[in-house]
Amino acid sequence: MSADPVLEEFPLEAMEEIDVVAKEWIQEQSDKEVKRIRDVGSSVLPLKISNCGIITNFDNKKPRAINRVELDTNCDLSKVQQIMVSPPTPYPHKDNFNYVNLILVTSQPIPFLAPYLYKTNLKVTQPEKEEGGRKYPSKEVVLKNDLRDYLLINKNGGVLQRQFEKSFFHQHKSTQKPTKLAIFDFDSTLFFSPLLSPTIWHPNLIRVATAESVYGPGWWRDIRSLDLGPFEELRKNAWEGFWNEGIVQQARDCISDEETMTIVLTGRRYHPFHLLVPAMLEAKGLQFDLVGLRPDPEHVSDNQWEVKQGQQHLTYNLTSSVFKSTMHFKTCFILNIIHNIPSIRKVTMWDDRIHHVKKFKEYLDAVKNTQVINYGDVIYVPGIRPKYNPEWEKNVIRHIIETHNKALVEHVKDGYKNGKFQQRLAWPTIIEKEDPLGSSSEMPLKLTPLPAATVIKFSSESREKLCEAYRPYFAQQLKENRELKWKDYGGEQPQLFGDYVYLSQKVISTKFIAVGSVGSEVGVTIKAYSNSPRLTCLVLKVEIDGHVDSDYLLPVYYKPSEYFDIFKMRDIDWCPVKSSKSLPTHFKGKVDYAYRLGVVEKTTEKRPRYSDNYDDQTEEIESKRARH
């Protein structure tokens, strides 16, 4: 039984209108249960039901039921911690309906009692699915309802309805009856949102910096991930260079169509992005009918971090969510829009994530099968990053580490159980030369270069000579492929690297490196250069002197975000290279490791609390472990 009113993926709803007879009978059952509970010496606060229905989740092999219960109350139902269900009673006035009483337990001493009437033989059409290369056809099934999952809504309509009622559409265009719904994702679809580059950061740092509640709220919940510079300057130039102009134009076309309701729908949370994202859209001149930020949690704590009772680690996201994931939120959001605007018959979405495109297509097909809409499509938008900006990335990560260090010290040394941190960067941000990462050795976390891959490293002279010789090949390919194969949409551009031959994407112990131990000088012969139909890059295929049975890659030009993709290319054409005076093919390098910035964590001891033994105690920060 779900303790939280959590929404599941792929919701489709079968609503049941509660007539006068049903309401009277339900009231009788509720009154009886209230009396029974009070007769045994307990207390309960009864609530009246306004409406109900069953939302179907098609994400698993078998469809699951989510019981949607609308209650006539202003109480915050998101604070329900546990739901207890009575044995079902058959409803006498209509076949295949059961009645149960729900005990809703909160942190308050007296629980609520809510009545619920539901259908027991609801038939739903399970959409066509594909798993493991096998297709499962669409079929009609009877939905099994184990009464475990609930969506509780008060008379304010819940978070989605409140969001809709605050929208530009509801307040200014409510008399219109659009027939089309256009839904644009924000990150990497409309806007070139930055992420951490694998050419700068160690993979483990990327993992923990983007994870929720480790070094901070988590990349997608941290406003610093969109803190791209001085706000007023950015607003003045409308965040120039960060927009996917082709998709922006498609959004403008939809906005200008009176038959279309046009919205932005993003997994970015209302807190802390509710001021920033609308300001970005307004600066660009985009008046959407609704800006759909994920509206949970609706309320945030006065603190930004705390240590929960019985735990030692810091928690940054202090308020629980209504929605389980971005997919949960978006599918339920679409359903709520269609409920509010039943004239909508056509839904089109734009999204950059392949797995989301597939899921949304399945979802819209399922909605279409219910005949709620007659058309649904999802347009894939290649995800694009903004222009490569290592200085900005280092500023942001430095700030995230600094604020986490401060919170750790406040907790471990000073004994605080909660606190705040500076959420925005101070612009202009200047990195001190003597400590380019702003990481004091006395802090619990320190940024430092860590080995990330096993390579052959060229001297700066050899690298310069190699890049100069092979630059024309990339320039020619760029000229030939930019329009047809590589399609430049703006944003991130290929960068010149050419510093390493990659022996392995892993850190291999020096005694197990096949071509020689770390520090050994080896010869490298270039055999061919790449002609990639998909990635904007130039990669050289090389062999190591004395190890002709194996080929290795030497990436010269590529987009930093596509670093890992370089090593997964399968459909690449290799063009042989012939040595000449103007095209050298043999270079010398040394076996080494490629280093990326990572985090070394240290333990921090509590400060002494008593002055009489202060001199006998020391504040030690001992090395605990390195993330690599």
GROMACS .gro file of N, CA and C in nm, residues 327-408:
model
  246
  327MET      N    1   0.882   1.166  -1.592
  327MET     CA    2   0.783   1.100  -1.676
  327MET      C    3   0.648   1.093  -1.606
  328HIS      N    4   0.646   1.063  -1.477
  328HIS     CA    5   0.521   1.061  -1.400
  328HIS      C    6   0.451   1.196  -1.409
  329PHE      N    7   0.531   1.301  -1.381
  329PHE     CA    8   0.475   1.435  -1.382
  329PHE      C    9   0.418   1.472  -1.518
  330LYS      N   10   0.494   1.450  -1.623
  330LYS     CA   11   0.452   1.497  -1.755
  330LYS      C   12   0.327   1.423  -1.806
  331THR      N   13   0.320   1.293  -1.785
  331THR     CA   14   0.203   1.220  -1.833
  331THR      C   15   0.077   1.261  -1.757
  332CYS      N   16   0.091   1.282  -1.626
  332CYS     CA   17  -0.024   1.328  -1.548
  332CYS      C   18  -0.062   1.471  -1.583
  333PHE      N   19   0.037   1.553  -1.614
  333PHE     CA   20   0.013   1.691  -1.656
  333PHE      C   21  -0.072   1.693  -1.783
  334ILE      N   22  -0.035   1.611  -1.881
  334ILE     CA   23  -0.109   1.605  -2.007
  334ILE      C   24  -0.253   1.566  -1.981
  335LEU      N   25  -0.272   1.467  -1.895
  335LEU     CA   26  -0.407   1.421  -1.863
  335LEU      C   27  -0.490   1.533  -1.802
  336ASN      N   28  -0.430   1.611  -1.712
  336ASN     CA   29  -0.503   1.720  -1.648
  336ASN      C   30  -0.540   1.829  -1.748
  337ILE      N   31  -0.451   1.858  -1.843
  337ILE     CA   32  -0.482   1.958  -1.946
  337ILE      C   33  -0.602   1.912  -2.029
  338ILE      N   34  -0.601   1.786  -2.069
  338ILE     CA   35  -0.711   1.734  -2.152
  338ILE      C   36  -0.842   1.735  -2.075
  339HIS      N   37  -0.836   1.708  -1.944
  339HIS     CA   38  -0.958   1.714  -1.862
  339HIS      C   39  -1.014   1.856  -1.856
  340ASN      N   40  -0.923   1.954  -1.847
  340ASN     CA   41  -0.967   2.093  -1.838
  340ASN      C   42  -1.010   2.149  -1.973
  341ILE      N   43  -0.951   2.098  -2.082
  341ILE     CA   44  -0.982   2.151  -2.216
  341ILE      C   45  -1.019   2.033  -2.305
  342PRO      N   46  -1.141   1.982  -2.292
  342PRO     CA   47  -1.182   1.863  -2.368
  342PRO      C   48  -1.190   1.885  -2.519
  343SER      N   49  -1.180   2.010  -2.564
  343SER     CA   50  -1.184   2.034  -2.709
  343SER      C   51  -1.055   1.987  -2.778
  344ILE      N   52  -0.949   1.962  -2.700
  344ILE     CA   53  -0.821   1.919  -2.758
  344ILE      C   54  -0.835   1.779  -2.817
  345ARG      N   55  -0.799   1.765  -2.944
  345ARG     CA   56  -0.805   1.636  -3.011
  345ARG      C   57  -0.671   1.592  -3.067
  346LYS      N   58  -0.573   1.682  -3.069
  346LYS     CA   59  -0.443   1.651  -3.128
  346LYS      C   60  -0.333   1.699  -3.033
  347VAL      N   61  -0.238   1.608  -3.002
  347VAL     CA   62  -0.128   1.640  -2.911
  347VAL      C   63   0.004   1.613  -2.983
  348THR      N   64   0.092   1.715  -2.985
  348THR     CA   65   0.226   1.700  -3.043
  348THR      C   66   0.328   1.744  -2.940
  349MET      N   67   0.433   1.663  -2.924
  349MET     CA   68   0.537   1.691  -2.825
  349MET      C   69   0.674   1.702  -2.895
  350TRP      N   70   0.762   1.781  -2.837
  350TRP     CA   71   0.901   1.793  -2.882
  350TRP      C   72   0.990   1.756  -2.764
  351ASP      N   73   1.082   1.660  -2.783
  351ASP     CA   74   1.168   1.615  -2.673
  351ASP      C   75   1.302   1.568  -2.726
  352ASP      N   76   1.406   1.580  -2.642
  352ASP     CA   77   1.542   1.548  -2.687
  352ASP      C   78   1.591   1.412  -2.642
  353ARG      N   79   1.519   1.345  -2.551
  353ARG     CA   80   1.568   1.217  -2.500
  353ARG      C   81   1.498   1.101  -2.571
  354ILE      N   82   1.577   1.015  -2.632
  354ILE     CA   83   1.521   0.907  -2.712
  354ILE      C   84   1.427   0.820  -2.630
  355HIS      N   85   1.467   0.783  -2.509
  355HIS     CA   86   1.381   0.695  -2.430
  355HIS      C   87   1.251   0.765  -2.390
  356HIS      N   88   1.255   0.897  -2.370
  356HIS     CA   89   1.131   0.971  -2.342
  356HIS      C   90   1.043   0.979  -2.465
  357VAL      N   91   1.104   0.998  -2.582
  357VAL     CA   92   1.027   1.001  -2.706
  357VAL      C   93   0.949   0.871  -2.722
  358LYS      N   94   1.015   0.759  -2.699
  358LYS     CA   95   0.950   0.628  -2.712
  358LYS      C   96   0.837   0.614  -2.611
  359LYS      N   97   0.864   0.652  -2.485
  359LYS     CA   98   0.762   0.639  -2.380
  359LYS      C   99   0.640   0.728  -2.410
  360PHE      N  100   0.667   0.851  -2.452
  360PHE     CA  101   0.556   0.942  -2.480
  360PHE      C  102   0.473   0.894  -2.600
  361LYS      N  103   0.539   0.835  -2.699
  361LYS     CA  104   0.464   0.780  -2.812
  361LYS      C  105   0.372   0.669  -2.766
  362GLU      N  106   0.423   0.581  -2.680
  362GLU     CA  107   0.339   0.473  -2.627
  362GLU      C  108   0.224   0.531  -2.547
  363TYR      N  109   0.254   0.634  -2.469
  363TYR     CA  110   0.151   0.695  -2.386
  363TYR      C  111   0.041   0.760  -2.471
  364LEU      N  112   0.081   0.837  -2.570
  364LEU     CA  113  -0.019   0.904  -2.655
  364LEU      C  114  -0.100   0.802  -2.735
  365ASP      N  115  -0.036   0.692  -2.775
  365ASP     CA  116  -0.111   0.585  -2.842
  365ASP      C  117  -0.218   0.528  -2.748
  366ALA      N  118  -0.181   0.512  -2.620
  366ALA     CA  119  -0.277   0.461  -2.523
  366ALA      C  120  -0.393   0.558  -2.503
  367VAL      N  121  -0.361   0.688  -2.497
  367VAL     CA  122  -0.467   0.789  -2.483
  367VAL      C  123  -0.557   0.787  -2.607
  368LYS      N  124  -0.495   0.774  -2.722
  368LYS     CA  125  -0.571   0.771  -2.848
  368LYS      C  126  -0.665   0.651  -2.851
  369ASN      N  127  -0.620   0.538  -2.796
  369ASN     CA  128  -0.704   0.418  -2.795
  369ASN      C  129  -0.829   0.435  -2.709
  370THR      N  130  -0.825   0.530  -2.615
  370THR     CA  131  -0.944   0.557  -2.533
  370THR      C  132  -1.039   0.652  -2.604
  371GLN      N  133  -0.997   0.703  -2.723
  371GLN     CA  134  -1.074   0.798  -2.804
  371GLN      C  135  -1.089   0.934  -2.737
  372VAL      N  136  -1.001   0.961  -2.639
  372VAL     CA  137  -0.999   1.095  -2.579
  372VAL      C  138  -0.940   1.195  -2.677
  373ILE      N  139  -0.837   1.151  -2.753
  373ILE     CA  140  -0.781   1.231  -2.862
  373ILE      C  141  -0.780   1.145  -2.987
  374ASN      N  142  -0.762   1.206  -3.102
  374ASN     CA  143  -0.757   1.127  -3.225
  374ASN      C  144  -0.620   1.134  -3.293
  375TYR      N  145  -0.523   1.207  -3.232
  375TYR     CA  146  -0.389   1.215  -3.291
  375TYR      C  147  -0.287   1.246  -3.183
  376GLY      N  148  -0.175   1.177  -3.187
  376GLY     CA  149  -0.065   1.205  -3.094
  376GLY      C  150   0.068   1.175  -3.160
  377ASP      N  151   0.165   1.266  -3.146
  377ASP     CA  152   0.296   1.244  -3.207
  377ASP      C  153   0.402   1.308  -3.120
  378VAL      N  154   0.524   1.251  -3.127
  378VAL     CA  155   0.637   1.305  -3.053
  378VAL      C  156   0.752   1.327  -3.151
  379ILE      N  157   0.801   1.449  -3.156
  379ILE     CA  158   0.909   1.486  -3.248
  379ILE      C  159   1.041   1.483  -3.173
  380TYR      N  160   1.134   1.402  -3.223
  380TYR     CA  161   1.266   1.393  -3.160
  380TYR      C  162   1.351   1.513  -3.199
  381VAL      N  163   1.409   1.578  -3.099
  381VAL     CA  164   1.498   1.692  -3.120
  381VAL      C  165   1.637   1.650  -3.073
  382PRO      N  166   1.738   1.648  -3.160
  382PRO     CA  167   1.872   1.611  -3.115
  382PRO      C  168   1.917   1.702  -3.001
  383GLY      N  169   1.954   1.641  -2.888
  383GLY     CA  170   1.996   1.719  -2.772
  383GLY      C  171   2.126   1.793  -2.798
  384ILE      N  172   2.126   1.921  -2.770
  384ILE     CA  173   2.242   2.005  -2.800
  384ILE      C  174   2.286   2.078  -2.673
  385ARG      N  175   2.417   2.081  -2.652
  385ARG     CA  176   2.474   2.156  -2.540
  385ARG      C  177   2.511   2.297  -2.586
  386PRO      N  178   2.531   2.388  -2.492
  386PRO     CA  179   2.579   2.522  -2.530
  386PRO      C  180   2.728   2.516  -2.564
  387LYS      N  181   2.782   2.627  -2.605
  387LYS     CA  182   2.924   2.634  -2.639
  387LYS      C  183   3.009   2.593  -2.519
  388TYR      N  184   3.117   2.523  -2.548
  388TYR     CA  185   3.209   2.472  -2.447
  388TYR      C  186   3.264   2.586  -2.364
  389ASN      N  187   3.249   2.575  -2.231
  389ASN     CA  188   3.290   2.683  -2.142
  389ASN      C  189   3.350   2.624  -2.015
  390PRO      N  190   3.475   2.575  -2.023
  390PRO     CA  191   3.538   2.514  -1.905
  390PRO      C  192   3.544   2.606  -1.783
  391GLU      N  193   3.565   2.735  -1.805
  391GLU     CA  194   3.575   2.828  -1.692
  391GLU      C  195   3.444   2.834  -1.616
  392TRP      N  196   3.331   2.839  -1.689
  392TRP     CA  197   3.200   2.841  -1.621
  392TRP      C  198   3.178   2.712  -1.542
  393GLU      N  199   3.210   2.598  -1.602
  393GLU     CA  200   3.191   2.471  -1.533
  393GLU      C  201   3.272   2.466  -1.403
  394LYS      N  202   3.397   2.513  -1.409
  394LYS     CA  203   3.482   2.512  -1.289
  394LYS      C  204   3.430   2.608  -1.183
  395ASN      N  205   3.378   2.722  -1.226
  395ASN     CA  206   3.317   2.815  -1.130
  395ASN      C  207   3.201   2.751  -1.057
  396VAL      N  208   3.114   2.685  -1.130
  396VAL     CA  209   2.993   2.625  -1.071
  396VAL      C  210   3.030   2.511  -0.977
  397ILE      N  211   3.115   2.419  -1.023
  397ILE     CA  212   3.152   2.306  -0.938
  397ILE      C  213   3.229   2.354  -0.815
  398ARG      N  214   3.317   2.453  -0.834
  398ARG     CA  215   3.387   2.510  -0.718
  398ARG      C  216   3.288   2.562  -0.615
  399HIS      N  217   3.185   2.630  -0.662
  399HIS     CA  218   3.085   2.686  -0.570
  399HIS      C  219   3.006   2.575  -0.501
  400ILE      N  220   2.969   2.472  -0.576
  400ILE     CA  221   2.896   2.359  -0.517
  400ILE      C  222   2.980   2.290  -0.409
  401ILE      N  223   3.109   2.269  -0.437
  401ILE     CA  224   3.197   2.206  -0.338
  401ILE      C  225   3.216   2.296  -0.217
  402GLU      N  226   3.231   2.426  -0.241
  402GLU     CA  227   3.249   2.521  -0.130
  402GLU      C  228   3.129   2.520  -0.036
  403THR      N  229   3.009   2.525  -0.093
  403THR     CA  230   2.889   2.529  -0.007
  403THR      C  231   2.868   2.397   0.065
  404HIS      N  232   2.902   2.285   0.000
  404HIS     CA  233   2.892   2.157   0.068
  404HIS      C  234   2.996   2.146   0.181
  405ASN      N  235   3.117   2.193   0.154
  405ASN     CA  236   3.220   2.197   0.259
  405ASN      C  237   3.173   2.277   0.380
  406LYS      N  238   3.115   2.393   0.353
  406LYS     CA  239   3.068   2.479   0.461
  406LYS      C  240   2.962   2.408   0.545
  407ALA      N  241   2.868   2.339   0.477
  407ALA     CA  242   2.763   2.268   0.549
  407ALA      C  243   2.822   2.153   0.631
  408LEU      N  244   2.919   2.081   0.573
  408LEU     CA  245   2.982   1.971   0.646
  408LEU      C  246   3.053   2.021   0.772
   0.00000   0.00000   0.00000
